[in-house]
PDB file of C-alpha atoms in Angstrom:
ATOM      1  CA  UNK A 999     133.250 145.521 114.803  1.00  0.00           C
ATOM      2  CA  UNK A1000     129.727 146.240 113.254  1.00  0.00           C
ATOM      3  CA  UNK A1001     131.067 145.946 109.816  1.00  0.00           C
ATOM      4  CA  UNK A1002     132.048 142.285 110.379  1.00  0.00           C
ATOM      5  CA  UNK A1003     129.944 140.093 108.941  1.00  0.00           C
ATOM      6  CA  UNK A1004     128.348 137.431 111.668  1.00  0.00           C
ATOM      7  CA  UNK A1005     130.847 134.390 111.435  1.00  0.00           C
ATOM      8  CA  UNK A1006     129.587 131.324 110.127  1.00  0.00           C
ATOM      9  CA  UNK A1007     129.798 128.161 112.440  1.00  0.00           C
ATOM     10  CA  UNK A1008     133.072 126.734 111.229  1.00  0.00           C
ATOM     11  CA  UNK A1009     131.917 122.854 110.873  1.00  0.00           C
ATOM     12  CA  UNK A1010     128.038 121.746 111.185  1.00  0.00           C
ATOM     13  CA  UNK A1011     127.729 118.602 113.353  1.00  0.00           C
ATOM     14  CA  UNK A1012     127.552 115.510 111.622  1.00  0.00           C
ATOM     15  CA  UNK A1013     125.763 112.424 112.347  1.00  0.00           C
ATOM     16  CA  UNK A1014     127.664 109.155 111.693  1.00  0.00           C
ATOM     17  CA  UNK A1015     125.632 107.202 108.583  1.00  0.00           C
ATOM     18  CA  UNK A1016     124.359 104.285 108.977  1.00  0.00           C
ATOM     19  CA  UNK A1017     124.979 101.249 107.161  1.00  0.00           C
ATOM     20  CA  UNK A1018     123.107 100.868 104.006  1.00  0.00           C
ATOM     21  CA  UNK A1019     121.405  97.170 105.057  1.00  0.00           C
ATOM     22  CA  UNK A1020     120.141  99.426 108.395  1.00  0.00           C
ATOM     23  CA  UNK A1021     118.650 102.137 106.246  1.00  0.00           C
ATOM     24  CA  UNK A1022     116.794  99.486 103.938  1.00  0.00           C
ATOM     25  CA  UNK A1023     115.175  97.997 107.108  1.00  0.00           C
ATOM     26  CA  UNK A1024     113.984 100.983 108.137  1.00  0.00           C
ATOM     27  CA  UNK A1025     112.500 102.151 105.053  1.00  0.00           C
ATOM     28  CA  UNK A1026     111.161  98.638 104.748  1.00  0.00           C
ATOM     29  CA  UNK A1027     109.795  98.775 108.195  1.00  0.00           C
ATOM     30  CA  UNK A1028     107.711 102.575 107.893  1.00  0.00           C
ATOM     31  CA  UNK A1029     106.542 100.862 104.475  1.00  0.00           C
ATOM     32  CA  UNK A1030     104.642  98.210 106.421  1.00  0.00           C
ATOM     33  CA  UNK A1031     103.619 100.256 109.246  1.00  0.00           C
ATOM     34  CA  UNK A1032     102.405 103.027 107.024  1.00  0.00           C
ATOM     35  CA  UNK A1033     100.733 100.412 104.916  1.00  0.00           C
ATOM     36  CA  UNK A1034      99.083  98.747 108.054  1.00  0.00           C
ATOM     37  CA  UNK A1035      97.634 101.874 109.207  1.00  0.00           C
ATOM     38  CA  UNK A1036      96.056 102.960 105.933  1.00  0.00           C
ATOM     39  CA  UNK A1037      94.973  99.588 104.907  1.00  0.00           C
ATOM     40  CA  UNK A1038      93.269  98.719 108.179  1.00  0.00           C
ATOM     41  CA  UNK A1039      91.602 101.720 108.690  1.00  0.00           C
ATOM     42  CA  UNK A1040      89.860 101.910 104.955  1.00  0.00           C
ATOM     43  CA  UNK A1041      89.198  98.055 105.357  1.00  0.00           C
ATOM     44  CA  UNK A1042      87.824  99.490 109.443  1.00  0.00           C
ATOM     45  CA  UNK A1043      85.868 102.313 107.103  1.00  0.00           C
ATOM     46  CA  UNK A1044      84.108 100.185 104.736  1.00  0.00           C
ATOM     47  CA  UNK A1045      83.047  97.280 107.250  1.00  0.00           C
ATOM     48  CA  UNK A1046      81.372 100.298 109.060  1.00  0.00           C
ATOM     49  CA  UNK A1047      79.726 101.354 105.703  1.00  0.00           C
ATOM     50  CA  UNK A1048      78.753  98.460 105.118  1.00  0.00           C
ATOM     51  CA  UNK A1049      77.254  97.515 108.580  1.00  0.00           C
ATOM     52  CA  UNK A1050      75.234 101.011 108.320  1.00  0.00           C
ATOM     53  CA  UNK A1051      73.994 100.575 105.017  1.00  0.00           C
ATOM     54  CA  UNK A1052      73.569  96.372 104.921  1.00  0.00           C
ATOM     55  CA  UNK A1053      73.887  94.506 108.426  1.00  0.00           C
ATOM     56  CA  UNK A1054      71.737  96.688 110.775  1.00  0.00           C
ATOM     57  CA  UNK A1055      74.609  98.757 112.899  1.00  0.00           C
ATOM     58  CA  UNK A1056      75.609  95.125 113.646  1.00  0.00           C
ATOM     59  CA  UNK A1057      79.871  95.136 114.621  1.00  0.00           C
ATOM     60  CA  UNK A1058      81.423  92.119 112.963  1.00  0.00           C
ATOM     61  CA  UNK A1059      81.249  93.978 109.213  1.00  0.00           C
ATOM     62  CA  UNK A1060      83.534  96.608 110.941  1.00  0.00           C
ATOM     63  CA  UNK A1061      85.750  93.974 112.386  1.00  0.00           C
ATOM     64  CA  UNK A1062      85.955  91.821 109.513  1.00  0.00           C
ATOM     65  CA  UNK A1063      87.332  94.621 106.836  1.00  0.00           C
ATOM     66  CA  UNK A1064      89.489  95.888 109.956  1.00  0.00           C
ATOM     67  CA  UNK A1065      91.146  92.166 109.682  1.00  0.00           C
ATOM     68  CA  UNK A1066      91.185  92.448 105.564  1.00  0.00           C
ATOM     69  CA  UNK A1067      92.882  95.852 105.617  1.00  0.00           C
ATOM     70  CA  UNK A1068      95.617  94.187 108.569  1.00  0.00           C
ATOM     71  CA  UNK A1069      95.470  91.356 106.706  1.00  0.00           C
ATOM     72  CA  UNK A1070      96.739  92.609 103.227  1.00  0.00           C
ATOM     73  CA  UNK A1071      98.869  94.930 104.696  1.00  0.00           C
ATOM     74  CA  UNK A1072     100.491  91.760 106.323  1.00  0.00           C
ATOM     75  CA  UNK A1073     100.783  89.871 102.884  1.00  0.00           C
ATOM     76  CA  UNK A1074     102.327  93.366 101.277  1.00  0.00           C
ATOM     77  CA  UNK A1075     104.810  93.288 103.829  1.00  0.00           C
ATOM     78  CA  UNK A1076     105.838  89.653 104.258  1.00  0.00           C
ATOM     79  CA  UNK A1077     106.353  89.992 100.338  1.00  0.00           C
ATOM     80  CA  UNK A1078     108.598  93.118 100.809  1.00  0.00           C
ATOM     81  CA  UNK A1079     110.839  91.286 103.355  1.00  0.00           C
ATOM     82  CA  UNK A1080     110.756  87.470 101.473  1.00  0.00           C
ATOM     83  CA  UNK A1081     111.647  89.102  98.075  1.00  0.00           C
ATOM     84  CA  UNK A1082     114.879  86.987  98.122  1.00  0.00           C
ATOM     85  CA  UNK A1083     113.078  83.567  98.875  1.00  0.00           C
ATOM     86  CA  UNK A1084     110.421  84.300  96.253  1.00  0.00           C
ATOM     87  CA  UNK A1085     113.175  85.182  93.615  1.00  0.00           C
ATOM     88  CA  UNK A1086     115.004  81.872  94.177  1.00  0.00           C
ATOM     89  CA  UNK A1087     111.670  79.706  94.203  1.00  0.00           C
ATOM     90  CA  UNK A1088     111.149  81.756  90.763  1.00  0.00           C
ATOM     91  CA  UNK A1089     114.600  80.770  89.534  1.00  0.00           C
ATOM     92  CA  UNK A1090     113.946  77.335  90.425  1.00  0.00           C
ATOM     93  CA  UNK A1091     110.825  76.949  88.898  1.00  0.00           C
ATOM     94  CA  UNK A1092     112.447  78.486  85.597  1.00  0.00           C
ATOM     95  CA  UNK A1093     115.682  76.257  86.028  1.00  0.00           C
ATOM     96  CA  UNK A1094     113.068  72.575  86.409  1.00  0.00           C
ATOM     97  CA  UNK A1095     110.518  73.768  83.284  1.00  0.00           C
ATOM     98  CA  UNK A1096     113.546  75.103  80.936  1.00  0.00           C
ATOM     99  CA  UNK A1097     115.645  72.224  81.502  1.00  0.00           C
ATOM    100  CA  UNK A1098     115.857  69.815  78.218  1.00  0.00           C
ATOM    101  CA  UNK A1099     114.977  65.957  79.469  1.00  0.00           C
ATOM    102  CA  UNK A1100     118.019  63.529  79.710  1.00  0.00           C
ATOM    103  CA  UNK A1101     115.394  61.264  78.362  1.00  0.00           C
ATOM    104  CA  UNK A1102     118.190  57.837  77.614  1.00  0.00           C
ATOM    105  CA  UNK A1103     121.191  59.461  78.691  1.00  0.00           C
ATOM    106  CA  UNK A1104     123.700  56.838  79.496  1.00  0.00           C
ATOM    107  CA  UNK A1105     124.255  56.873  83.624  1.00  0.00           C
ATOM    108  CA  UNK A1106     127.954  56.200  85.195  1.00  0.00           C
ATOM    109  CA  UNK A1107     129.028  53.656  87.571  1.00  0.00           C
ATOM    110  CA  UNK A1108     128.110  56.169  90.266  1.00  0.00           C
ATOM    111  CA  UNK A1109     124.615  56.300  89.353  1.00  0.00           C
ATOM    112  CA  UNK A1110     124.541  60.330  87.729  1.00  0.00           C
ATOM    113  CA  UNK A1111     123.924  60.941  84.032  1.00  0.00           C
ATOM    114  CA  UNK A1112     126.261  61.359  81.676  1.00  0.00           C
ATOM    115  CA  UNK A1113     125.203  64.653  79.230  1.00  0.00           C
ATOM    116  CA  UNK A1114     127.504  65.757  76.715  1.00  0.00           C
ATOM    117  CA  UNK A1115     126.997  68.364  74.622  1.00  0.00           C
TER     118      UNK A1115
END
């Protein structure tokens, strides 16, 4: 019996995976929390520089870059989780300033241009 190796568990346990849209939104999600945290407390750290070095001790410089670090950590993230309605304004935009003019295009009985190319 001692010269047996120790057995090896025959199957690890596996945890089921999670959908691929679930595991975006939670990446997405400790993005913006990460990116709150950091962002709010350099913005915290500076307004208290500032208030040391500038404003007397006073508290509103801390507060104030406190709400600049929330506030672009906010923006960041609202831009992470909009990218698909700021790609289609984009395409939009792209679609009305690339478009040629119908300029005197003859219109049809229903009222729509005619275009032919």
């Amino acid at each position: 019996m001692a010269d047996q190796p120790p057995s090896a568990p025959s199957k690890l346990a596996t945890r089921p995976q999670r959908p691929v849209s679930e595991a975006l939104l939670n990446d997405k999600w400790d993005h913006a929390i990460s990116s709150f945290l950091i962002r709010s407390s350099l913005g915290l750290s500076f307004g208290i520089v500032f208030s040391v070095l500038l404003f007397k001790r006073r508290a509103w410089p801390a507060w104030v870059g406190l709400g600049f670090g929330a506030g672009r950590a906010w923006e960041e993230a609202d831009g992470t989780y909009n990218i698909l309605a700021v790609s289609l304004e984009e395409v939009e935009r792209r679609i009305v300033t690339t478009s040629r003019p119908l300029g005197n295009a003859p219109v049809g009985r229903d009222g729509l241009r005619l275009v032919r190319s």
